[in-house]
PDB file of C-alpha atoms in Angstrom:
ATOM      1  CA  UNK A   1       7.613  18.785  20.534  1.00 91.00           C
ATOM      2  CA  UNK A   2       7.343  16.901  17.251  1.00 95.00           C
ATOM      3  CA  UNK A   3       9.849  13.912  17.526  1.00 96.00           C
ATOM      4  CA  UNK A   4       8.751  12.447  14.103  1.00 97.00           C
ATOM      5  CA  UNK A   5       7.063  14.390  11.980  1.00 96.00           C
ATOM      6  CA  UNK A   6       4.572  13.499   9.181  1.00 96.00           C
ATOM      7  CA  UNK A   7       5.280  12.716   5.905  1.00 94.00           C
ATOM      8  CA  UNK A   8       3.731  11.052   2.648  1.00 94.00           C
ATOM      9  CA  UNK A   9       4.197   7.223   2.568  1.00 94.00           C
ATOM     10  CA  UNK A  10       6.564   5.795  -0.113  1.00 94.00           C
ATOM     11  CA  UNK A  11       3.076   3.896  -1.058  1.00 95.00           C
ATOM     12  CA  UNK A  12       0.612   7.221  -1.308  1.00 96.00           C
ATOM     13  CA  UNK A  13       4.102   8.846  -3.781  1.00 97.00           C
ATOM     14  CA  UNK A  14       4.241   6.037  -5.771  1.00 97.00           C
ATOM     15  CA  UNK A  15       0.256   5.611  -6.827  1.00 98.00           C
ATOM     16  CA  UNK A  16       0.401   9.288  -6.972  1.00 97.00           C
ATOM     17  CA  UNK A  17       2.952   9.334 -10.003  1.00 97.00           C
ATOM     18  CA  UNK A  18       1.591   6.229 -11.067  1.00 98.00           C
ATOM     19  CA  UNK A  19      -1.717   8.201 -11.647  1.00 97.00           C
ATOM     20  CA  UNK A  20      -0.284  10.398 -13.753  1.00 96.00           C
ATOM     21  CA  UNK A  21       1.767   8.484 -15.976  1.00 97.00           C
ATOM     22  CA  UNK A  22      -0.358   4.953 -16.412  1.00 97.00           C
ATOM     23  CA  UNK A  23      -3.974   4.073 -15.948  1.00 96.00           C
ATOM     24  CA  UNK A  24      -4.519   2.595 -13.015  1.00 97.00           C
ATOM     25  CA  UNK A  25      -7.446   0.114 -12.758  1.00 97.00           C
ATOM     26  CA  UNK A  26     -10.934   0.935 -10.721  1.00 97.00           C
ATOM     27  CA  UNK A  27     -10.106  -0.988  -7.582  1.00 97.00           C
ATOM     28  CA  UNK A  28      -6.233   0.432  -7.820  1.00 97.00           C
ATOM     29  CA  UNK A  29      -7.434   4.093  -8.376  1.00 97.00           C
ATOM     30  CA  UNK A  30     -10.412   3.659  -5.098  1.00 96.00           C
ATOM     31  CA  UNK A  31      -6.875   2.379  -3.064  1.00 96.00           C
ATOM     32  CA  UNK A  32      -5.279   5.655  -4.160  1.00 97.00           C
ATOM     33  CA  UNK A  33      -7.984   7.815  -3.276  1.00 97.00           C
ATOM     34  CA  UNK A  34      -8.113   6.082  -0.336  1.00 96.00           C
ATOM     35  CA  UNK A  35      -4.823   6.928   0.597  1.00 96.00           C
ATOM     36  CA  UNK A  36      -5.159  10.617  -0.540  1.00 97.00           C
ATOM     37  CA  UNK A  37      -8.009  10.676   1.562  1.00 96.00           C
ATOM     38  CA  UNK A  38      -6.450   9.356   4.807  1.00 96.00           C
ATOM     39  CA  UNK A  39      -3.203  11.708   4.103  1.00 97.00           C
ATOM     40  CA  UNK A  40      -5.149  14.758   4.416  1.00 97.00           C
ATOM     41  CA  UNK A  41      -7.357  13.559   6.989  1.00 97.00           C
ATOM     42  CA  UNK A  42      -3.911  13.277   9.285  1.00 98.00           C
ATOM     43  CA  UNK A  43      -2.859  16.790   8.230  1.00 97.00           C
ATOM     44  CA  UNK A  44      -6.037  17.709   9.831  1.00 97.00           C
ATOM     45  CA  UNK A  45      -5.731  16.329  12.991  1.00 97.00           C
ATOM     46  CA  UNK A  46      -2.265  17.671  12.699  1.00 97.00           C
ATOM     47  CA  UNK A  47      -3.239  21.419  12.694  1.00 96.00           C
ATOM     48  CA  UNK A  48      -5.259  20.856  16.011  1.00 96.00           C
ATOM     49  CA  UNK A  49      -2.404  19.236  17.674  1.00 96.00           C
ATOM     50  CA  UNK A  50      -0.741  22.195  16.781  1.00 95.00           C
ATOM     51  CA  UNK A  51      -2.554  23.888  19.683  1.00 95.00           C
ATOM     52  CA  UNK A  52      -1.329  21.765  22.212  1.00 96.00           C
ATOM     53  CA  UNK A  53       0.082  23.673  24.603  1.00 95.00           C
ATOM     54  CA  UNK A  54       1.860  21.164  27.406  1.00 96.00           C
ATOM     55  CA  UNK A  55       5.331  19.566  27.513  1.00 97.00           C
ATOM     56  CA  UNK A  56       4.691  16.337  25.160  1.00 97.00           C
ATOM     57  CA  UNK A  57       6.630  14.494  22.176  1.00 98.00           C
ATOM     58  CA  UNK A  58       4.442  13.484  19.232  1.00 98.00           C
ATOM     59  CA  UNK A  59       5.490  10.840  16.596  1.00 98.00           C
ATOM     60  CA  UNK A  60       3.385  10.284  13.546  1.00 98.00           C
ATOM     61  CA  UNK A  61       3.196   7.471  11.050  1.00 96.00           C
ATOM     62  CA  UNK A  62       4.930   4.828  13.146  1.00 97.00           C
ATOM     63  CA  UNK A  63       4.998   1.301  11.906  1.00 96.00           C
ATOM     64  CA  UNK A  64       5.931  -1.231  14.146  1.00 97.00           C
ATOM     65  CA  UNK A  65       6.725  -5.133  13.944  1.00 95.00           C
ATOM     66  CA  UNK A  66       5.994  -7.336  16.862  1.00 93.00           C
ATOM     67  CA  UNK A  67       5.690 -11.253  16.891  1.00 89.00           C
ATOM     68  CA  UNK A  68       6.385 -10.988  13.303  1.00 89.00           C
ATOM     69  CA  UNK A  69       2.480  -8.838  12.963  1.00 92.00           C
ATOM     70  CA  UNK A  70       2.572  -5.413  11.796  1.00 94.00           C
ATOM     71  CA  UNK A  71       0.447  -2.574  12.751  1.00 95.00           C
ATOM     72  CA  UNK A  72       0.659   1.386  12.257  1.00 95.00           C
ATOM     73  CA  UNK A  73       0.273   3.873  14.466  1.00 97.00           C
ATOM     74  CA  UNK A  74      -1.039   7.332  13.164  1.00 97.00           C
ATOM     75  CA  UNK A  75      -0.017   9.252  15.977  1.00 98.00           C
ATOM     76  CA  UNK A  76       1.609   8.751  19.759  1.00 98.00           C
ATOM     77  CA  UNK A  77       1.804  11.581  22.161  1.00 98.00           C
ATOM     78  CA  UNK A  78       3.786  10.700  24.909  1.00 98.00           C
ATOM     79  CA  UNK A  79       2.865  13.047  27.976  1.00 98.00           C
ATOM     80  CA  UNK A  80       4.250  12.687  31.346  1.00 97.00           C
ATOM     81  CA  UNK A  81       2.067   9.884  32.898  1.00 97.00           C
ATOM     82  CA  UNK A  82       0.365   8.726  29.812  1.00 97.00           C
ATOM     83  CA  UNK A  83       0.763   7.767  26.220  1.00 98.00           C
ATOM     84  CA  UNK A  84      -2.340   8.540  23.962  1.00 98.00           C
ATOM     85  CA  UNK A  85      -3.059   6.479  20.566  1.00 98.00           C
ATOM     86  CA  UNK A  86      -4.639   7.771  18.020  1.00 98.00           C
ATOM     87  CA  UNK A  87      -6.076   6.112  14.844  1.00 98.00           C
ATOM     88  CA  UNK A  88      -7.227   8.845  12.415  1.00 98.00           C
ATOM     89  CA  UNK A  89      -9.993   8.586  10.252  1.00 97.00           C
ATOM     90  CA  UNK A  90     -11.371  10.464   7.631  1.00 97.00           C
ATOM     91  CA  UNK A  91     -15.104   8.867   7.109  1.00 96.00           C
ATOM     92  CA  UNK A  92     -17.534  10.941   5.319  1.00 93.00           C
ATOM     93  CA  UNK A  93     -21.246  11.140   5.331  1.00 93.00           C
ATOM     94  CA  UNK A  94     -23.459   8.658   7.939  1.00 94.00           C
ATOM     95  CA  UNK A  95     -22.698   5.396   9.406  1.00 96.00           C
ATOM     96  CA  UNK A  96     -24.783   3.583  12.200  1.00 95.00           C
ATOM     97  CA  UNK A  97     -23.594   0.566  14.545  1.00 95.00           C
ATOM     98  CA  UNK A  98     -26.116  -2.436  14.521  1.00 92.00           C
ATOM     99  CA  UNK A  99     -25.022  -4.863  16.963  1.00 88.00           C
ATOM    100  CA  UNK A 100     -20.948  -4.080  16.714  1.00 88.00           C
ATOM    101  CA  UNK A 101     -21.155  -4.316  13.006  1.00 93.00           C
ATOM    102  CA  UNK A 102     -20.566  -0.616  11.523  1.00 96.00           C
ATOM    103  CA  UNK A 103     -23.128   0.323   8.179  1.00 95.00           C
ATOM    104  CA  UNK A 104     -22.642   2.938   5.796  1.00 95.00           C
ATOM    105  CA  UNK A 105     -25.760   5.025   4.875  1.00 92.00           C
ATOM    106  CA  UNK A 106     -25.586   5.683   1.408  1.00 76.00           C
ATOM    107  CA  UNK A 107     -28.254   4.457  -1.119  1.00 71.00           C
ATOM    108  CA  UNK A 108     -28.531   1.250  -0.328  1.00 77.00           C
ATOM    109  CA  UNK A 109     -26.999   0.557   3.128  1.00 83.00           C
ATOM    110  CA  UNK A 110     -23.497  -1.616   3.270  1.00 90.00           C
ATOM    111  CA  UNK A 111     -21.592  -3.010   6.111  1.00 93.00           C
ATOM    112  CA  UNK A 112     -17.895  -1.650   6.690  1.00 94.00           C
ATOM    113  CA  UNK A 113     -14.805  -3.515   8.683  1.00 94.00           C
ATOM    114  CA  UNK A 114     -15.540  -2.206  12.417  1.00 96.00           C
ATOM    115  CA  UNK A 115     -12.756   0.816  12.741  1.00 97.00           C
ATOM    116  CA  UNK A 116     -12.768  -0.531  16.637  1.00 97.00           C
ATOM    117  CA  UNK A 117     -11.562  -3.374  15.953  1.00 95.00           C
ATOM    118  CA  UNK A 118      -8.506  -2.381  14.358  1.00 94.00           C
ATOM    119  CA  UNK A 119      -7.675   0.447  16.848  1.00 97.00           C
ATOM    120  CA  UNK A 120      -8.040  -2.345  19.485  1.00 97.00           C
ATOM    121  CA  UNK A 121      -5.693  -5.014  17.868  1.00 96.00           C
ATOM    122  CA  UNK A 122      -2.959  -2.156  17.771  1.00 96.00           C
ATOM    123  CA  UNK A 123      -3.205  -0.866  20.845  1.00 97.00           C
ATOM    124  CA  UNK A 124      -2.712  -4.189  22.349  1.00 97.00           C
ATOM    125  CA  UNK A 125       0.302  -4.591  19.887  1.00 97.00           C
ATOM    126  CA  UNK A 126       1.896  -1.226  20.695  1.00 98.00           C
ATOM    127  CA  UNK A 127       1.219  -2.337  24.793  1.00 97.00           C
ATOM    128  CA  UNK A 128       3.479  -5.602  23.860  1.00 97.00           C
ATOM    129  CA  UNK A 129       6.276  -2.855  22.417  1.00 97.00           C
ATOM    130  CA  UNK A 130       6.449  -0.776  25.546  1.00 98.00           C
ATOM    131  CA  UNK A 131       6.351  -3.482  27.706  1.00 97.00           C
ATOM    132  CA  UNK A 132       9.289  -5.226  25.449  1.00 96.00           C
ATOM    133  CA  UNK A 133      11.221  -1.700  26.093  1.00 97.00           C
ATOM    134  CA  UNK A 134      10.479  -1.973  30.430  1.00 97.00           C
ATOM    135  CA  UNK A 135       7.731   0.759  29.804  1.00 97.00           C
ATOM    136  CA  UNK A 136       4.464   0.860  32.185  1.00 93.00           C
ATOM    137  CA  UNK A 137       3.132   4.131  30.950  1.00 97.00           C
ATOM    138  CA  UNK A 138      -0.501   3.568  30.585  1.00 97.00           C
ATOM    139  CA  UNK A 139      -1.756   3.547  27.009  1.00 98.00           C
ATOM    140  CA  UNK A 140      -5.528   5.416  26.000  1.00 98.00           C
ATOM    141  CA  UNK A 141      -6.368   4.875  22.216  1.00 98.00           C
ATOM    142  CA  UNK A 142      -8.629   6.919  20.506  1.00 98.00           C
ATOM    143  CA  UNK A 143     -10.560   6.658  17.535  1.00 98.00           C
ATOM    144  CA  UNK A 144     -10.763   9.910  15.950  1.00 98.00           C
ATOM    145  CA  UNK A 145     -13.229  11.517  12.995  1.00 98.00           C
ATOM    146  CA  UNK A 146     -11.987  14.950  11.391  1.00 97.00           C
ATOM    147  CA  UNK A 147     -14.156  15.688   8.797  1.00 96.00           C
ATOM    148  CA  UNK A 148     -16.965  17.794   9.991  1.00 95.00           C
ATOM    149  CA  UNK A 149     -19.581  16.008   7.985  1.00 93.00           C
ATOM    150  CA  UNK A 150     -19.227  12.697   9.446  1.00 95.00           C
ATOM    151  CA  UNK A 151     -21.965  11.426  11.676  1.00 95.00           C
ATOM    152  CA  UNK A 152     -22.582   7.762  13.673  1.00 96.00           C
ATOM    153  CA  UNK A 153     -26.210   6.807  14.603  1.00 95.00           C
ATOM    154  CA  UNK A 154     -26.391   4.840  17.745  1.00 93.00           C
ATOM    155  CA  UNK A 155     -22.994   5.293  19.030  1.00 92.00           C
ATOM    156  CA  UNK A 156     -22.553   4.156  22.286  1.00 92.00           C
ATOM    157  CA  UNK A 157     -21.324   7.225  24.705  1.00 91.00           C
ATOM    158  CA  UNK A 158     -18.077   4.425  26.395  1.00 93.00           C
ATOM    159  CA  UNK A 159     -16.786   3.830  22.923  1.00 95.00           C
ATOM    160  CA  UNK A 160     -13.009   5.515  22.939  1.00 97.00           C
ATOM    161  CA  UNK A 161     -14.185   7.832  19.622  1.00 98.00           C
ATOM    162  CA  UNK A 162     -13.185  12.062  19.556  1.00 98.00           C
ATOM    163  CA  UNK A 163     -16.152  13.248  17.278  1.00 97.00           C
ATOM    164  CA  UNK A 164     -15.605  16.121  14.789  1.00 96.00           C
ATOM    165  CA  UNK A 165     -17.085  18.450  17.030  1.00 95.00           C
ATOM    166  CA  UNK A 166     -15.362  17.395  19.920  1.00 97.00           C
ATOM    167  CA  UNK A 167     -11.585  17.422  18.981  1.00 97.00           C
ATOM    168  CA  UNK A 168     -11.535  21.105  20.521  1.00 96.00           C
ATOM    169  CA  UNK A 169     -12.519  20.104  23.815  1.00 97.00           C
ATOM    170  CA  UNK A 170     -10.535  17.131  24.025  1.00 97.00           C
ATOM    171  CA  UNK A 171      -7.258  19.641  23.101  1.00 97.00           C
ATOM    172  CA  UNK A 172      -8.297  21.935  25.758  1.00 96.00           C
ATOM    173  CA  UNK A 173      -8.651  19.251  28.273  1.00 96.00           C
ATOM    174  CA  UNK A 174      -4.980  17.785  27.344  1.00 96.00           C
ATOM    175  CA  UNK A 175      -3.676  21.473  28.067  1.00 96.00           C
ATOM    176  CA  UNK A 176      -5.176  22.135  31.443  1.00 95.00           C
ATOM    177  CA  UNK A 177      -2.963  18.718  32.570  1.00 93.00           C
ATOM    178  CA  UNK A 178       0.145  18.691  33.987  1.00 95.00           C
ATOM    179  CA  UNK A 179       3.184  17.159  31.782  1.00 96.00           C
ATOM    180  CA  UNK A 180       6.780  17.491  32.809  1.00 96.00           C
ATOM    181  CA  UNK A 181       8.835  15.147  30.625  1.00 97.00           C
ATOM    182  CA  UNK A 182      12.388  13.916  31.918  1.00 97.00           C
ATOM    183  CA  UNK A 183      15.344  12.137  30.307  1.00 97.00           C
ATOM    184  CA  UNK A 184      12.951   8.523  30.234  1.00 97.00           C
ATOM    185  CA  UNK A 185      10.305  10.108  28.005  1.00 98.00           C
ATOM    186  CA  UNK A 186      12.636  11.409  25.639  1.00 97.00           C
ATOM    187  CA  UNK A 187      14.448   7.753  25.716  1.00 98.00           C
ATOM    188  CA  UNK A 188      11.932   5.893  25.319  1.00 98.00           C
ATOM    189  CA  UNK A 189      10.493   8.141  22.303  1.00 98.00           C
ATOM    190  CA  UNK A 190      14.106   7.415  20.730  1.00 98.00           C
ATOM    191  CA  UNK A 191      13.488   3.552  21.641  1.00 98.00           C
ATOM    192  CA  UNK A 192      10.636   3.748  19.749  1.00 98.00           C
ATOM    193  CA  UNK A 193      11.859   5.319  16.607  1.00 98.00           C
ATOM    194  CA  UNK A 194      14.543   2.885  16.621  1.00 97.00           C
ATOM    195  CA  UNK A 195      12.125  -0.053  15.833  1.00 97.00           C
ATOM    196  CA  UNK A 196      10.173   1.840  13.229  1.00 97.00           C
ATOM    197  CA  UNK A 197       9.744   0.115  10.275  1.00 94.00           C
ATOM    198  CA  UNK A 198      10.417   2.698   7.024  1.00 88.00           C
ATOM    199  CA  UNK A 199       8.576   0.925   4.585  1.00 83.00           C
ATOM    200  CA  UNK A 200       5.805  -1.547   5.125  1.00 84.00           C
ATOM    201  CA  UNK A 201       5.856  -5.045   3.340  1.00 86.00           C
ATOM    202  CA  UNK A 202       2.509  -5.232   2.820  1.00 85.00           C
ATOM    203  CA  UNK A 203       2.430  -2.078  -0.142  1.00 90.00           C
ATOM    204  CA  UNK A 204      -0.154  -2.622  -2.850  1.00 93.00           C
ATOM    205  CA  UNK A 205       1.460  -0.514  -5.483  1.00 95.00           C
ATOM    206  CA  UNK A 206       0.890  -2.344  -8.471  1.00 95.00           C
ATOM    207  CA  UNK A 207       3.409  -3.561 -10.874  1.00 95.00           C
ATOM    208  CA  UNK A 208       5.102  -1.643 -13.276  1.00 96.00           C
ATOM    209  CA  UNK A 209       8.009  -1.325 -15.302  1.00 96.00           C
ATOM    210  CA  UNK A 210       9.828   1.579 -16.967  1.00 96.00           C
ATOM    211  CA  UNK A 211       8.441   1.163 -20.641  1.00 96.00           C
ATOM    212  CA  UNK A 212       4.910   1.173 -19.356  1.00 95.00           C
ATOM    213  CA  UNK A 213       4.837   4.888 -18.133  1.00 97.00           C
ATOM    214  CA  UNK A 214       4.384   7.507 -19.974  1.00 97.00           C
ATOM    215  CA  UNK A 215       7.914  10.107 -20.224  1.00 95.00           C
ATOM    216  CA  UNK A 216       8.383  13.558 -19.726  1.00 94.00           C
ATOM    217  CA  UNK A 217       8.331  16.153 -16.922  1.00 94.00           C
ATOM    218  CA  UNK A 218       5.252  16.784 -15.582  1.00 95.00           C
ATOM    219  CA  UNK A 219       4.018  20.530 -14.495  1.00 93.00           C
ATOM    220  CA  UNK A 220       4.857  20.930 -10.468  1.00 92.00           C
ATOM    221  CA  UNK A 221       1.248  22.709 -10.586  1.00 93.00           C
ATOM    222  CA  UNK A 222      -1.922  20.770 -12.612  1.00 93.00           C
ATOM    223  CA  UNK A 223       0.206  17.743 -13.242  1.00 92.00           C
ATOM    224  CA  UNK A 224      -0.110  17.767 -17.204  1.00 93.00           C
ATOM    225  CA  UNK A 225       3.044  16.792 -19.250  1.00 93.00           C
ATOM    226  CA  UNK A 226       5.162  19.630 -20.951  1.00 89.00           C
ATOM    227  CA  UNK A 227       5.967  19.806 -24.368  1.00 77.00           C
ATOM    228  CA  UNK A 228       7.279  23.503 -25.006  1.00 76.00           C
ATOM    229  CA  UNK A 229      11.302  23.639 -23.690  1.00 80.00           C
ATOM    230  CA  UNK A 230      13.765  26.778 -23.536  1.00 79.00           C
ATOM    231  CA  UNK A 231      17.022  26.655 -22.652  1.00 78.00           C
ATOM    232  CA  UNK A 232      16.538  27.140 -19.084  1.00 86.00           C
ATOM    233  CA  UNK A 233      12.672  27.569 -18.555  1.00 89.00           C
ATOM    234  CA  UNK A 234       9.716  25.123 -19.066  1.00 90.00           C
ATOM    235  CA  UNK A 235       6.246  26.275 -19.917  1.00 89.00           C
ATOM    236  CA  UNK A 236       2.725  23.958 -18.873  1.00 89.00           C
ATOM    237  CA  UNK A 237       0.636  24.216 -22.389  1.00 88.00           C
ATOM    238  CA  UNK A 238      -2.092  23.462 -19.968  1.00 88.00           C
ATOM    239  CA  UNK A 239      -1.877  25.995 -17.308  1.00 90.00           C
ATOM    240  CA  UNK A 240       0.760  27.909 -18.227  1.00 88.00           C
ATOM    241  CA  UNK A 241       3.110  27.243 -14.847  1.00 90.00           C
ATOM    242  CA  UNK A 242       6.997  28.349 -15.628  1.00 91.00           C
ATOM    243  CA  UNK A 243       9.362  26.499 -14.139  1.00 93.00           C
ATOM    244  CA  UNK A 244      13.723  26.287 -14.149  1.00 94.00           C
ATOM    245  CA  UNK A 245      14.474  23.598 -16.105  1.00 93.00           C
ATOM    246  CA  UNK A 246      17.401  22.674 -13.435  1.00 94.00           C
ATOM    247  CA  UNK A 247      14.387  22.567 -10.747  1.00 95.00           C
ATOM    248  CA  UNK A 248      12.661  20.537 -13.229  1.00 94.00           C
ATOM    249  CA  UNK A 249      14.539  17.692 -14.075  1.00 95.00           C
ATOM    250  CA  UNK A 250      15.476  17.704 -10.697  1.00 96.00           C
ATOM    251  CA  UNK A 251      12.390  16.755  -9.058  1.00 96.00           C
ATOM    252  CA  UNK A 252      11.715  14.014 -12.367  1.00 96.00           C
ATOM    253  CA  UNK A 253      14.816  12.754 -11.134  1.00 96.00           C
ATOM    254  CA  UNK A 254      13.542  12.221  -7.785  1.00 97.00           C
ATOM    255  CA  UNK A 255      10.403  10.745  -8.956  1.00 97.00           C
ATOM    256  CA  UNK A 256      12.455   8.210 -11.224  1.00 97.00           C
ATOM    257  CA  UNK A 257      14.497   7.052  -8.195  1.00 96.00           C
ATOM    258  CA  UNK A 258      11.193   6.547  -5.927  1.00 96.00           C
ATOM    259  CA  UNK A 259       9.641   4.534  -8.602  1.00 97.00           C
ATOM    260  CA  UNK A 260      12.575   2.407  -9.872  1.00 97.00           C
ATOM    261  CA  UNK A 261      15.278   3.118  -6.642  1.00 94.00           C
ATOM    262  CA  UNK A 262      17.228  -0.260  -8.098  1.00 94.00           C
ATOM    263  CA  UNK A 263      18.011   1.425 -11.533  1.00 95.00           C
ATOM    264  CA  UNK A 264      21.355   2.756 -11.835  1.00 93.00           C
ATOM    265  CA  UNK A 265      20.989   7.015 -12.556  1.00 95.00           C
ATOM    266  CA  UNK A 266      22.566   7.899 -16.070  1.00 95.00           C
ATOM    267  CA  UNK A 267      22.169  10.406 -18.565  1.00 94.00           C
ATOM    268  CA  UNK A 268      20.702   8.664 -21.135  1.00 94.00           C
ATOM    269  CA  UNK A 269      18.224   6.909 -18.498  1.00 95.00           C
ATOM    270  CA  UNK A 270      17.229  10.413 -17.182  1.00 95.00           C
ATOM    271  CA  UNK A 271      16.953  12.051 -20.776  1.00 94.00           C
ATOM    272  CA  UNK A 272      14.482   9.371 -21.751  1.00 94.00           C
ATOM    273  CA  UNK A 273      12.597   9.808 -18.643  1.00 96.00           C
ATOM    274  CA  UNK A 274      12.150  13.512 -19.129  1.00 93.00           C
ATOM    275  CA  UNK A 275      11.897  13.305 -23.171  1.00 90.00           C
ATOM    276  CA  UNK A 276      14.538  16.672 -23.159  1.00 82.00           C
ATOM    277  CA  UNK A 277      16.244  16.057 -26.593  1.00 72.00           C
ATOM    278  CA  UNK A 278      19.374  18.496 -24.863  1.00 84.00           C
ATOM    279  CA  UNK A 279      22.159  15.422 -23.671  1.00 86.00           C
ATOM    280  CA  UNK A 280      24.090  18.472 -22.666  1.00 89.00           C
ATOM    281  CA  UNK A 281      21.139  19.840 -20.095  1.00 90.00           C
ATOM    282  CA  UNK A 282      20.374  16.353 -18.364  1.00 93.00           C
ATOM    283  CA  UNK A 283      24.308  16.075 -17.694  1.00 92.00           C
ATOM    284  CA  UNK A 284      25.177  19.066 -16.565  1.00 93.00           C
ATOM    285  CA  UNK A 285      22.015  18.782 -14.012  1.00 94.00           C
ATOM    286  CA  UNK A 286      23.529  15.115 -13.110  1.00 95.00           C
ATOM    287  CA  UNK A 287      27.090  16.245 -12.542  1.00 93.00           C
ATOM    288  CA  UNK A 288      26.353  19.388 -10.654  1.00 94.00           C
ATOM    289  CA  UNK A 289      23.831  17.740  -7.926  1.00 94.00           C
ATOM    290  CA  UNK A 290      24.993  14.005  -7.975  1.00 95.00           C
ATOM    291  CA  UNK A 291      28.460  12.233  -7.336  1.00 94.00           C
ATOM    292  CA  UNK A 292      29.925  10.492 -11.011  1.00 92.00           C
ATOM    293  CA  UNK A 293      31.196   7.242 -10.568  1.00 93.00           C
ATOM    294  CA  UNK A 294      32.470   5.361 -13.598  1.00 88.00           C
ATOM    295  CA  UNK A 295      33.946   6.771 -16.567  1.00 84.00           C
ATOM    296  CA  UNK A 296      32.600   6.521 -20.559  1.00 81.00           C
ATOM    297  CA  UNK A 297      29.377   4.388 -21.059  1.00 82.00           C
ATOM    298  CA  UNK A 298      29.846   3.079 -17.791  1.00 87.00           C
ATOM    299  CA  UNK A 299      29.455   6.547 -16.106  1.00 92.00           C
ATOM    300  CA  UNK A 300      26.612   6.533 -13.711  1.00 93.00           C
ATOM    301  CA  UNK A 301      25.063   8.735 -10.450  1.00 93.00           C
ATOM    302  CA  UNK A 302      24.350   8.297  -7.009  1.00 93.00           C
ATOM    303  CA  UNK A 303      23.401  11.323  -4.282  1.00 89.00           C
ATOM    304  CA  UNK A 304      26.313  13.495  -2.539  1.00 84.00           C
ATOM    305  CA  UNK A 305      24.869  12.393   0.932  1.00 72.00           C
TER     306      UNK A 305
END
């Protein structure tokens, strides 16, 4: 049973519209790939756990704070008798280990931060959490490569690491285990979600501000900015994607509140930010999904929840 599911980061959303509407510098655009990267390497490792077969509770993307140090965990699966760790990775290409330092083998050879190191630092934090919440469960963390082209030269065989190849097996051996989960399991897996973190302090959006981005609705499909409007359909010059103008400036909305969620929501902030010339449109789209509050020039939005 999925507890916590997985979902993009506010970080990974951000640089993502950022991309689109500003030009983000070299090392900001690697970061973003980066992130991309590490996204859909979890939503790999994701579809194999969606094999497992036993009674278990899964929580993804769990950030935790303890003695004022935070770490992330990338997945927990509590089972009966054990909680496993696992720090996903999406590595491509060849590595090798030279005396603990890990090396990547491409052109001319260049050392990387040991991915052991890190998964040991938060296991030992997340050991300090359970045992701050009276748990004893032992904790196994695993290091764990899903894309089937990665390979590690002179890997020891005791090093905790699930190869590519051998993520199968490893499901298969969690399902012939017995699991019965009780009442604690499913506390403690509550526990735990109550001292997530939702969004890390240690972000490296960059800065922005509303007058550097480029305006206008962007296609839900290749990305590219419209220009052609009817009155209740938008058309992608680029790709040709038709879209409800409600649905439209509805999800521009959304992306204007994750990227400036201090602003106040008003018509005439929203009809900038989509570059619609229609007042009319933007309002009615405000008024029908949003609760008014204010009256005149001083009217402005906020969600029905």
């Amino acid at each position: 049973m999925i507890k916590k599911p997985r979902i993009e980061s506010v970080e990974l959303r951000r640089f993502r519209s950022l991309d689109t509407r500003t030009n983000l510098s070299v090392k900001e655009k690697s970061y973003y790939l980066n992130l991309e990267k590490g996204f859909q390497g979890e939503k790999i490792f994701d579809k194999w756990i969606e094999s497992l077969k036993i009674d278990c509770l899964i929580l993804n993307d769990l950030l935790f704070e303890q003695n004022n140090t935070f770490f992330q965990v990338d997945s927990l699966i509590i089972l009966q008798d054990i909680i496993h760790f696992f720090e996903i990775k999406y590595f491509e290409g060849d590595y090798i280990i030279k005396n603990d330092e890990w090396h990547f083998l491409s052109g001319k050879e260049k050392e990387i931060k040991n991915p052991l190191l890190q998964l040991k630092r938060s296991a030992s934090l997340l050991r300090r959490v359970l045992q701050d919440l009276g748990c004893h469960l032992p904790v196994e963390e695993h290091l764990i490569f899903v894309k089937p082209d990665f390979y590690l030269y002179q890997a020891p065989i005791n090093l905790p690491i699930i190869f590519p190849s051998q993520i199968e097996r490893f499901i298969d051996s969690m399902n012939k285990k017995s699991s019965n989960l009780t009442s604690y399991h499913s506390k403690l897996a509550n526990q735990l979600l109550s001292l997530h973190v939702d969004e890390s302090p240690y972000m490296r959006v960059p800065k922005y501000s509303f007058d550097q981005l480029k305006k206008g609705i962007t296609c839900d499909k290749c990305k590219g900015f419209i220009d052609h409007y009817e009155k209740y359909f938008i058309v992608c010059p680029k790709c040709g994607h038709k879209e409800n103008i409600t649905t439209a400036v509805l999800r521009s909305i959304e992306e204007y509140c994750l990227l400036f969620p201090n602003k106040k929501l008003t018509t005439n902030s929203i009809q900038e930010w989509c570059k619609i010339t229609s007042h009319k449109t933007i309002q009615r789209v405000l008024s029908t999904h949003f609760k008014q509050l204010g009256h005149g020039k001083s009217t402005y939005y906020i969600p029905n929840n």
